[in-house]
mmCIF file of C-alpha atoms in Angstrom:
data_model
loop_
_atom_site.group_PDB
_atom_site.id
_atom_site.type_symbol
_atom_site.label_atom_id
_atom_site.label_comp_id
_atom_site.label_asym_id
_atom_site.label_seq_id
_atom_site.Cartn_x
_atom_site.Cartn_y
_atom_site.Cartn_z
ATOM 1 C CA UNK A 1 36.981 10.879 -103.727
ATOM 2 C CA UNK A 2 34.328 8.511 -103.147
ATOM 3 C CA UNK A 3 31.477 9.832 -104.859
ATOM 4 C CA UNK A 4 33.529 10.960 -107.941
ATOM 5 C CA UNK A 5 34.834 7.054 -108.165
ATOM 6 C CA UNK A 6 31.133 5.435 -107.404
ATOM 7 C CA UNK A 7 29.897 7.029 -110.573
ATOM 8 C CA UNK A 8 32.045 4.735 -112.735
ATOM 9 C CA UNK A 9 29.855 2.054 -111.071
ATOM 10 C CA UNK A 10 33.016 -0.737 -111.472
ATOM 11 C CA UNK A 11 33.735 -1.210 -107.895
ATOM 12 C CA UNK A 12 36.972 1.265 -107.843
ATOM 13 C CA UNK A 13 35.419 2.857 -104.750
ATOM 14 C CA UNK A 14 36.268 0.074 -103.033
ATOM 15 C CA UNK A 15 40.010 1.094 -103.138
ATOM 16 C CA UNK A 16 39.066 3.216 -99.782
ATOM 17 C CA UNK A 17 39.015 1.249 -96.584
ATOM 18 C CA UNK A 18 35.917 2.074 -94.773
ATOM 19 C CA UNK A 19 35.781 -1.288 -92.957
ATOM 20 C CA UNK A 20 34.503 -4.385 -93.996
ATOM 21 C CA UNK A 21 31.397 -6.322 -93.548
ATOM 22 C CA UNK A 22 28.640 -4.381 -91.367
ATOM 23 C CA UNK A 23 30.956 -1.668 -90.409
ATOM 24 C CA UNK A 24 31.417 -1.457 -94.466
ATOM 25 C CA UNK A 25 27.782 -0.768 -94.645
ATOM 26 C CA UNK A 26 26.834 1.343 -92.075
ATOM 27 C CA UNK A 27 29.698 3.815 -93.342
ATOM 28 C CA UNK A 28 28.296 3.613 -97.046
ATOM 29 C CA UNK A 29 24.764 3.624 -96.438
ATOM 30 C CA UNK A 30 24.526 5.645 -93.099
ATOM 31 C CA UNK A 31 27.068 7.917 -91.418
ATOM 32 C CA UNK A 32 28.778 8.976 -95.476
ATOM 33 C CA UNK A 33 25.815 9.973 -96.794
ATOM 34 C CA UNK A 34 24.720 11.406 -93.001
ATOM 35 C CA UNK A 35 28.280 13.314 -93.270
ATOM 36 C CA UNK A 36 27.913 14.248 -96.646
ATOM 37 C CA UNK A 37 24.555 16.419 -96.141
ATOM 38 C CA UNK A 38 26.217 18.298 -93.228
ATOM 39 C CA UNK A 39 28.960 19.028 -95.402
ATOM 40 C CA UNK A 40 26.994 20.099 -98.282
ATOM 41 C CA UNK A 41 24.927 22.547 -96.082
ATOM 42 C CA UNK A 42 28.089 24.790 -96.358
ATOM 43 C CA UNK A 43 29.293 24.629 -93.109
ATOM 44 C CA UNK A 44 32.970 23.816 -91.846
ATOM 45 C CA UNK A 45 34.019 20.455 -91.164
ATOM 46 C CA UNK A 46 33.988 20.331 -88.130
ATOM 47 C CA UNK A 47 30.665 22.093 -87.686
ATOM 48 C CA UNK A 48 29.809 18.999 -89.706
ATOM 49 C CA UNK A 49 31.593 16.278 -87.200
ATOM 50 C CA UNK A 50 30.131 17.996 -84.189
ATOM 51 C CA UNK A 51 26.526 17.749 -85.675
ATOM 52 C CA UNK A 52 27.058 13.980 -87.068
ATOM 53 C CA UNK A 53 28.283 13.097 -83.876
ATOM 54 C CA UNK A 54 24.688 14.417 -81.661
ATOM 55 C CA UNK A 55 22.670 13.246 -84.468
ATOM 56 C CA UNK A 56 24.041 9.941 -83.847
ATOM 57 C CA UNK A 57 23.873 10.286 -80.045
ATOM 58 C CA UNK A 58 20.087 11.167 -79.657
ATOM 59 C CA UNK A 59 19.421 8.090 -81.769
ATOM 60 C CA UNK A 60 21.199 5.601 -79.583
ATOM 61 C CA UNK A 61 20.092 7.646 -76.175
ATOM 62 C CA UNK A 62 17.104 4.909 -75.889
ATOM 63 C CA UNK A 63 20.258 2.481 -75.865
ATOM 64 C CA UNK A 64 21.955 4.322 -73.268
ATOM 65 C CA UNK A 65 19.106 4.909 -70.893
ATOM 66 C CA UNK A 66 18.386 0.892 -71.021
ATOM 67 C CA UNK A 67 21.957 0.240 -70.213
ATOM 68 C CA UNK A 68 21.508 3.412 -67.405
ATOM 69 C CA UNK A 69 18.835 1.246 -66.098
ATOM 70 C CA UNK A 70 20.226 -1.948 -65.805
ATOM 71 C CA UNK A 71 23.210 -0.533 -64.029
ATOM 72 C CA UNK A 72 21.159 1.142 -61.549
ATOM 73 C CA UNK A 73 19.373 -1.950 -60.902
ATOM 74 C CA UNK A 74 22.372 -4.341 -60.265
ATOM 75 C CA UNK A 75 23.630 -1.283 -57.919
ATOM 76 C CA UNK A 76 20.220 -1.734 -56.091
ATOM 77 C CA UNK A 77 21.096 -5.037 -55.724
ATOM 78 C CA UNK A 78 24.590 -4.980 -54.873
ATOM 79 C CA UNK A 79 23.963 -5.552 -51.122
ATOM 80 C CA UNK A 80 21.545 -8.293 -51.427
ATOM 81 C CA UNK A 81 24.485 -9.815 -53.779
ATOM 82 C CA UNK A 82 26.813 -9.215 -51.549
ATOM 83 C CA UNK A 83 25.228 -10.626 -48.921
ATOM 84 C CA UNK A 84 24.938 -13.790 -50.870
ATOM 85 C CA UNK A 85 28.451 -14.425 -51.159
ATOM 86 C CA UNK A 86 29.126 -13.850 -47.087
ATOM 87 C CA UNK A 87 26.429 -16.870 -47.170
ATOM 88 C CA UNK A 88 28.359 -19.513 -49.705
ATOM 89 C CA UNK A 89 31.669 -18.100 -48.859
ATOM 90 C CA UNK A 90 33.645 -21.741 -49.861
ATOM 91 C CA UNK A 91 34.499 -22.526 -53.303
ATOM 92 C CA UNK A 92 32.653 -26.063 -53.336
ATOM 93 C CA UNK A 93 29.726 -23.940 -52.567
ATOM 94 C CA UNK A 94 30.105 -22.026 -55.756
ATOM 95 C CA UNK A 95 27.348 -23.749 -57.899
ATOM 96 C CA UNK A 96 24.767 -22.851 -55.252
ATOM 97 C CA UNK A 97 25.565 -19.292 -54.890
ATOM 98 C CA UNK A 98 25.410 -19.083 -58.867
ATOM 99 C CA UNK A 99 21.924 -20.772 -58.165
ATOM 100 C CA UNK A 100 20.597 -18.184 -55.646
ATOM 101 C CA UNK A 101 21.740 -14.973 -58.103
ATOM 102 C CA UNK A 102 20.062 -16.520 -60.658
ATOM 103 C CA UNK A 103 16.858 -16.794 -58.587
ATOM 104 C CA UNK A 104 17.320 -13.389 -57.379
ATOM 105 C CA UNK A 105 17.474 -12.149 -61.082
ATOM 106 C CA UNK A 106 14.470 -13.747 -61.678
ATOM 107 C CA UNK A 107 12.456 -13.138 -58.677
ATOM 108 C CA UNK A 108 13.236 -9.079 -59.634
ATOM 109 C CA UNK A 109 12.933 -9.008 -62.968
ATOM 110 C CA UNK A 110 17.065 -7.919 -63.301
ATOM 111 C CA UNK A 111 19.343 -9.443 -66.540
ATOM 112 C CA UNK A 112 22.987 -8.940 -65.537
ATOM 113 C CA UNK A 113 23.376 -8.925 -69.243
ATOM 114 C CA UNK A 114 20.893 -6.158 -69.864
ATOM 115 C CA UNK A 115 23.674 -3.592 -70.209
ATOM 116 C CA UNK A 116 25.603 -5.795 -72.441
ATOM 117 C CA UNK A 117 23.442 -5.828 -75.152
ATOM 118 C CA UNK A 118 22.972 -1.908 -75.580
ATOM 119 C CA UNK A 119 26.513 -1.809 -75.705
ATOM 120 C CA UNK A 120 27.163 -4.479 -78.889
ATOM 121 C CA UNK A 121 24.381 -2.269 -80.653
ATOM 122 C CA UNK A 122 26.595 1.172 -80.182
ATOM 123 C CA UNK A 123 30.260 -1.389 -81.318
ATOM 124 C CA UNK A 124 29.448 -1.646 -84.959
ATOM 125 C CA UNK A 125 29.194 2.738 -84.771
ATOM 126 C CA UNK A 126 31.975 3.308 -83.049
ATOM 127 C CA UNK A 127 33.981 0.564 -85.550
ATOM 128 C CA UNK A 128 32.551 1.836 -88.614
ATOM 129 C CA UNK A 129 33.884 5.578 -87.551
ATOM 130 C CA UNK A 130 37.217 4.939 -87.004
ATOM 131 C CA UNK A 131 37.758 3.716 -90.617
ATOM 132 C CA UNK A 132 34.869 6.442 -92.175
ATOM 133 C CA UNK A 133 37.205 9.726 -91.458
ATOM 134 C CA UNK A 134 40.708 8.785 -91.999
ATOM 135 C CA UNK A 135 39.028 7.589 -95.422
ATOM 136 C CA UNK A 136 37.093 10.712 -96.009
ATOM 137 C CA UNK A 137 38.544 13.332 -98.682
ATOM 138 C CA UNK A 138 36.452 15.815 -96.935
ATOM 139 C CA UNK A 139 39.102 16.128 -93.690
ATOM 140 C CA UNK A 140 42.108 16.915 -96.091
ATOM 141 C CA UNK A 141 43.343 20.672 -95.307
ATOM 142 C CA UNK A 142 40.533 20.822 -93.464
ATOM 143 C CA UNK A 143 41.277 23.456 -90.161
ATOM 144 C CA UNK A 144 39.033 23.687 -87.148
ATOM 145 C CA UNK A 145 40.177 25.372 -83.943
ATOM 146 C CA UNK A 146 44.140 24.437 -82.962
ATOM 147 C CA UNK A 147 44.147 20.990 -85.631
ATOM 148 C CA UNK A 148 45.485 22.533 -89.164
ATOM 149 C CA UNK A 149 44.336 19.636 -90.936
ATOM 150 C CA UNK A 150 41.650 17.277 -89.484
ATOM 151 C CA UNK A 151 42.722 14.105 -91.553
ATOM 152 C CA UNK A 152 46.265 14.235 -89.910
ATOM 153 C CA UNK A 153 47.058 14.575 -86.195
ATOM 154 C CA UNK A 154 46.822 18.001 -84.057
ATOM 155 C CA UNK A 155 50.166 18.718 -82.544
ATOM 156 C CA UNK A 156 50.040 21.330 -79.420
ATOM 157 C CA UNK A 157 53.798 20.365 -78.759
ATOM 158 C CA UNK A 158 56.643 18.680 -80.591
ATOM 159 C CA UNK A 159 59.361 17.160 -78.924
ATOM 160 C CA UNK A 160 62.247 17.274 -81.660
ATOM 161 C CA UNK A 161 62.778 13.713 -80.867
ATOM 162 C CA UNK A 162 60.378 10.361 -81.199
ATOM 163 C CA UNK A 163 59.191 8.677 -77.860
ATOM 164 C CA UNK A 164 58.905 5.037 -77.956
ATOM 165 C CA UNK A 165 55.225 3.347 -78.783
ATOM 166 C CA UNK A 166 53.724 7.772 -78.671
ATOM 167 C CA UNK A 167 55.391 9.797 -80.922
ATOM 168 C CA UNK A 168 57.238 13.200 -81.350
ATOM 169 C CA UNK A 169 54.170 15.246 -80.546
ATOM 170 C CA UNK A 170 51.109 15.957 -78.252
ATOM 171 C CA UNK A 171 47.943 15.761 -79.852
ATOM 172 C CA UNK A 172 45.416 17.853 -77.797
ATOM 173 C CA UNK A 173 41.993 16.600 -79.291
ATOM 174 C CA UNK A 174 43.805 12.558 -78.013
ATOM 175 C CA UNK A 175 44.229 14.282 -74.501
ATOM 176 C CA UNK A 176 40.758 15.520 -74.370
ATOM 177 C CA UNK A 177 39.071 12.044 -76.035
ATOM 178 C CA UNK A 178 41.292 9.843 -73.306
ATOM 179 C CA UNK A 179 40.382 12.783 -70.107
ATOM 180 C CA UNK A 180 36.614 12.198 -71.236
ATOM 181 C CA UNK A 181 36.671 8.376 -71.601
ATOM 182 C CA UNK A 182 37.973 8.517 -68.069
ATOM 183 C CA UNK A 183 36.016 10.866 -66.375
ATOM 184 C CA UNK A 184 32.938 8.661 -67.994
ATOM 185 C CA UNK A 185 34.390 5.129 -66.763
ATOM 186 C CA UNK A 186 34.929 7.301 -63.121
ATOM 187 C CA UNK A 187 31.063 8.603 -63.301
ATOM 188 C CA UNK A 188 30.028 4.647 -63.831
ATOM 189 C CA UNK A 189 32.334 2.718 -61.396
ATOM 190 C CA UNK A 190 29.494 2.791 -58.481
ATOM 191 C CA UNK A 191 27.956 0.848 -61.128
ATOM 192 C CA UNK A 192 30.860 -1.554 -62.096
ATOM 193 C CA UNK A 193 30.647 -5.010 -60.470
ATOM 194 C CA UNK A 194 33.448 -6.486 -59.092
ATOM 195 C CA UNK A 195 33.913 -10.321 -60.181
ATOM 196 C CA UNK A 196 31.980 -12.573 -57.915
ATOM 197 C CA UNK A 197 34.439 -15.514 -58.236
ATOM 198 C CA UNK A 198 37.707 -15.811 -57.819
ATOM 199 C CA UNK A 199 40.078 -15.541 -60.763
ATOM 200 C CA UNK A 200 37.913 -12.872 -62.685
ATOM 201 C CA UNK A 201 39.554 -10.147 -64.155
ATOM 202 C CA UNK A 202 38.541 -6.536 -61.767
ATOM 203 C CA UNK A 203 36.590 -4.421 -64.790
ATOM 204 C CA UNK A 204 37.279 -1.393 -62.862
ATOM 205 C CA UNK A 205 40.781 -2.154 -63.225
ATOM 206 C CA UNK A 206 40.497 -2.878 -66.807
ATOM 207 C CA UNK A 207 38.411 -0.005 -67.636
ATOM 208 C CA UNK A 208 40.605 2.534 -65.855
ATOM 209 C CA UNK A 209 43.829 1.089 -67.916
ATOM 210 C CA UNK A 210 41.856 1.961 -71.343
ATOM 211 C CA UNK A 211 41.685 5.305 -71.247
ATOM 212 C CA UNK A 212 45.594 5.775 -70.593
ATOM 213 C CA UNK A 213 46.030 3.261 -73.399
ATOM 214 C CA UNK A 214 44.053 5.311 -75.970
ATOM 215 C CA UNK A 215 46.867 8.568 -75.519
ATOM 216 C CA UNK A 216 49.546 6.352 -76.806
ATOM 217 C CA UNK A 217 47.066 4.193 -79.434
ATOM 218 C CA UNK A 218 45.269 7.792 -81.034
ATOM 219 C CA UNK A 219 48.180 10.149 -81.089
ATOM 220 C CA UNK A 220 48.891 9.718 -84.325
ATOM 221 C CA UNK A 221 45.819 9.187 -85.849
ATOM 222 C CA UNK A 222 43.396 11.878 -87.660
ATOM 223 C CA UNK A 223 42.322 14.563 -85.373
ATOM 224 C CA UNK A 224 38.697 14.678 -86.713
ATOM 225 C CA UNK A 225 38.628 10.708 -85.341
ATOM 226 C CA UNK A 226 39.679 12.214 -81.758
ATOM 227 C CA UNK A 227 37.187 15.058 -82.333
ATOM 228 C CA UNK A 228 34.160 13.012 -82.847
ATOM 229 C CA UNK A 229 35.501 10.277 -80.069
ATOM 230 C CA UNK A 230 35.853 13.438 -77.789
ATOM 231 C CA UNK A 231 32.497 14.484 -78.343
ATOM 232 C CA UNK A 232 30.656 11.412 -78.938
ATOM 233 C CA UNK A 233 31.874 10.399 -75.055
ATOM 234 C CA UNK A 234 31.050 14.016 -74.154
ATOM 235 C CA UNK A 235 27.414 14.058 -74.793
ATOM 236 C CA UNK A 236 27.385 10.509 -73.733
ATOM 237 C CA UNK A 237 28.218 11.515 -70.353
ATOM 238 C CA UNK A 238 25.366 14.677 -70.740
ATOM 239 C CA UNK A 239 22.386 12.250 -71.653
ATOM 240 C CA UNK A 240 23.813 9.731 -68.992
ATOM 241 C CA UNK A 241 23.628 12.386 -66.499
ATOM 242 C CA UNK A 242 20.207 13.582 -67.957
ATOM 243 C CA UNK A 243 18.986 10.260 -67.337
ATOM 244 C CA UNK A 244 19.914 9.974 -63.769
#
């Protein structure tokens, strides 16, 4: 227990891993203590996720609407880009199409790294989570709806036998965290910009991957992690859809 070994004020709390660094500190000093008041208003634990996790939402929605924007302004754009690469079509012409982007960023105001910065604030969050609850004493026996114990996985089916790099189980909560991420990274591909020179890597490509990734990566982890990944991407996609 955390709390119970932070009294002895010798370090021994350090013993659990909540991440190191910044994503150290923004477990100890932020979402625990955050957590910790949910918990201690009596109700169940995942009551206590779901509320952490739209607490945390509303204060980075002024992060997502500024990375809403800037995708909606590159898709404005999109044809007047595109139109720029039918004019420097050859590669030795690839400085001067760089060139004219440029000055069409600056002549309307657009940063196609806007939307990157939003997204390194929200990194650290999502980081720091996925060490805070498979750390937290709070999960253990903890029930809520199919999971019987929140700090261990949520099996909906076992196989009887173990399948290579996934397990011997389905973990429902995974399903739904890696069916959200998708739908989400579906909702923003008008947005996604396909690499303007050759040799890129295709995002869309790369962001469609992920989400089939995370099934085999989360299916053994702690179903509260799922749960708050689930709904964290969830309400994501309600303010995103707010927004627009």
């Amino acid at each position: 227990d955390y709390d119970i070994l932070a009294t002895y004020e010798n370090g021994t709390e350090d013993i659990l891993d909540l991440g190191w660094g910044l994503f150290r500190w923004i477990n100890v000093y932020a979402m625990r203590p955050m957590f910790k008041l949910f918990v201690g208003w009596g109700m169940g634990i995942g009551l206590a996720i779901l509320l952490l996790t739209i607490v945390v939402k509303l204060v980075l929605s002024p992060v997502n609407y500024k990375m809403y924007k800037s995708s909606a302004m590159m898709k404005v754009l999109k044809p007047e880009i595109e139109e720029l690469g039918k004019k420097f079509p050859k590669k030795e012409d690839a400085m001067k199409k760089q060139q004219a982007m440029m000055a069409l960023y600056r002549e309307t105001g657009v940063s196609p790294f806007a939307g990157c910065i939003p997204m390194l604030i929200q990194m650290p969050i999502l980081f720091a989570i996925f060490r805070l609850f498979p750390a937290s004493l709070e999960l253990r026996q903890q029930p809520f709806l199919w999971a019987e114990d929140l700090s261990s996985y949520d099996s909906i089916l076992n196989f009887g036998f173990n399948v290579p790099f996934y397990g011997d189980h389905v973990s429902l909560f995974t399903l739904l965290m890696a069916g959200t991420t998708l739908f989400y990274t579906w909702y923003n591909a008008a947005n996604m910009q396909q690499p303007t020179q050759e040799g890129m890597p295709n995002m869309k490509v790369i962001m469609y991957i992920f989400p089939f990734l995370m099934i085999f990566f989360f299916n053994n982890f702690s179903a509260g992690l799922s749960y708050y990944y689930f709904i964290s991407t969830l309400i994501t996609i309600i303010i995103m859809w707010a927004i627009k």
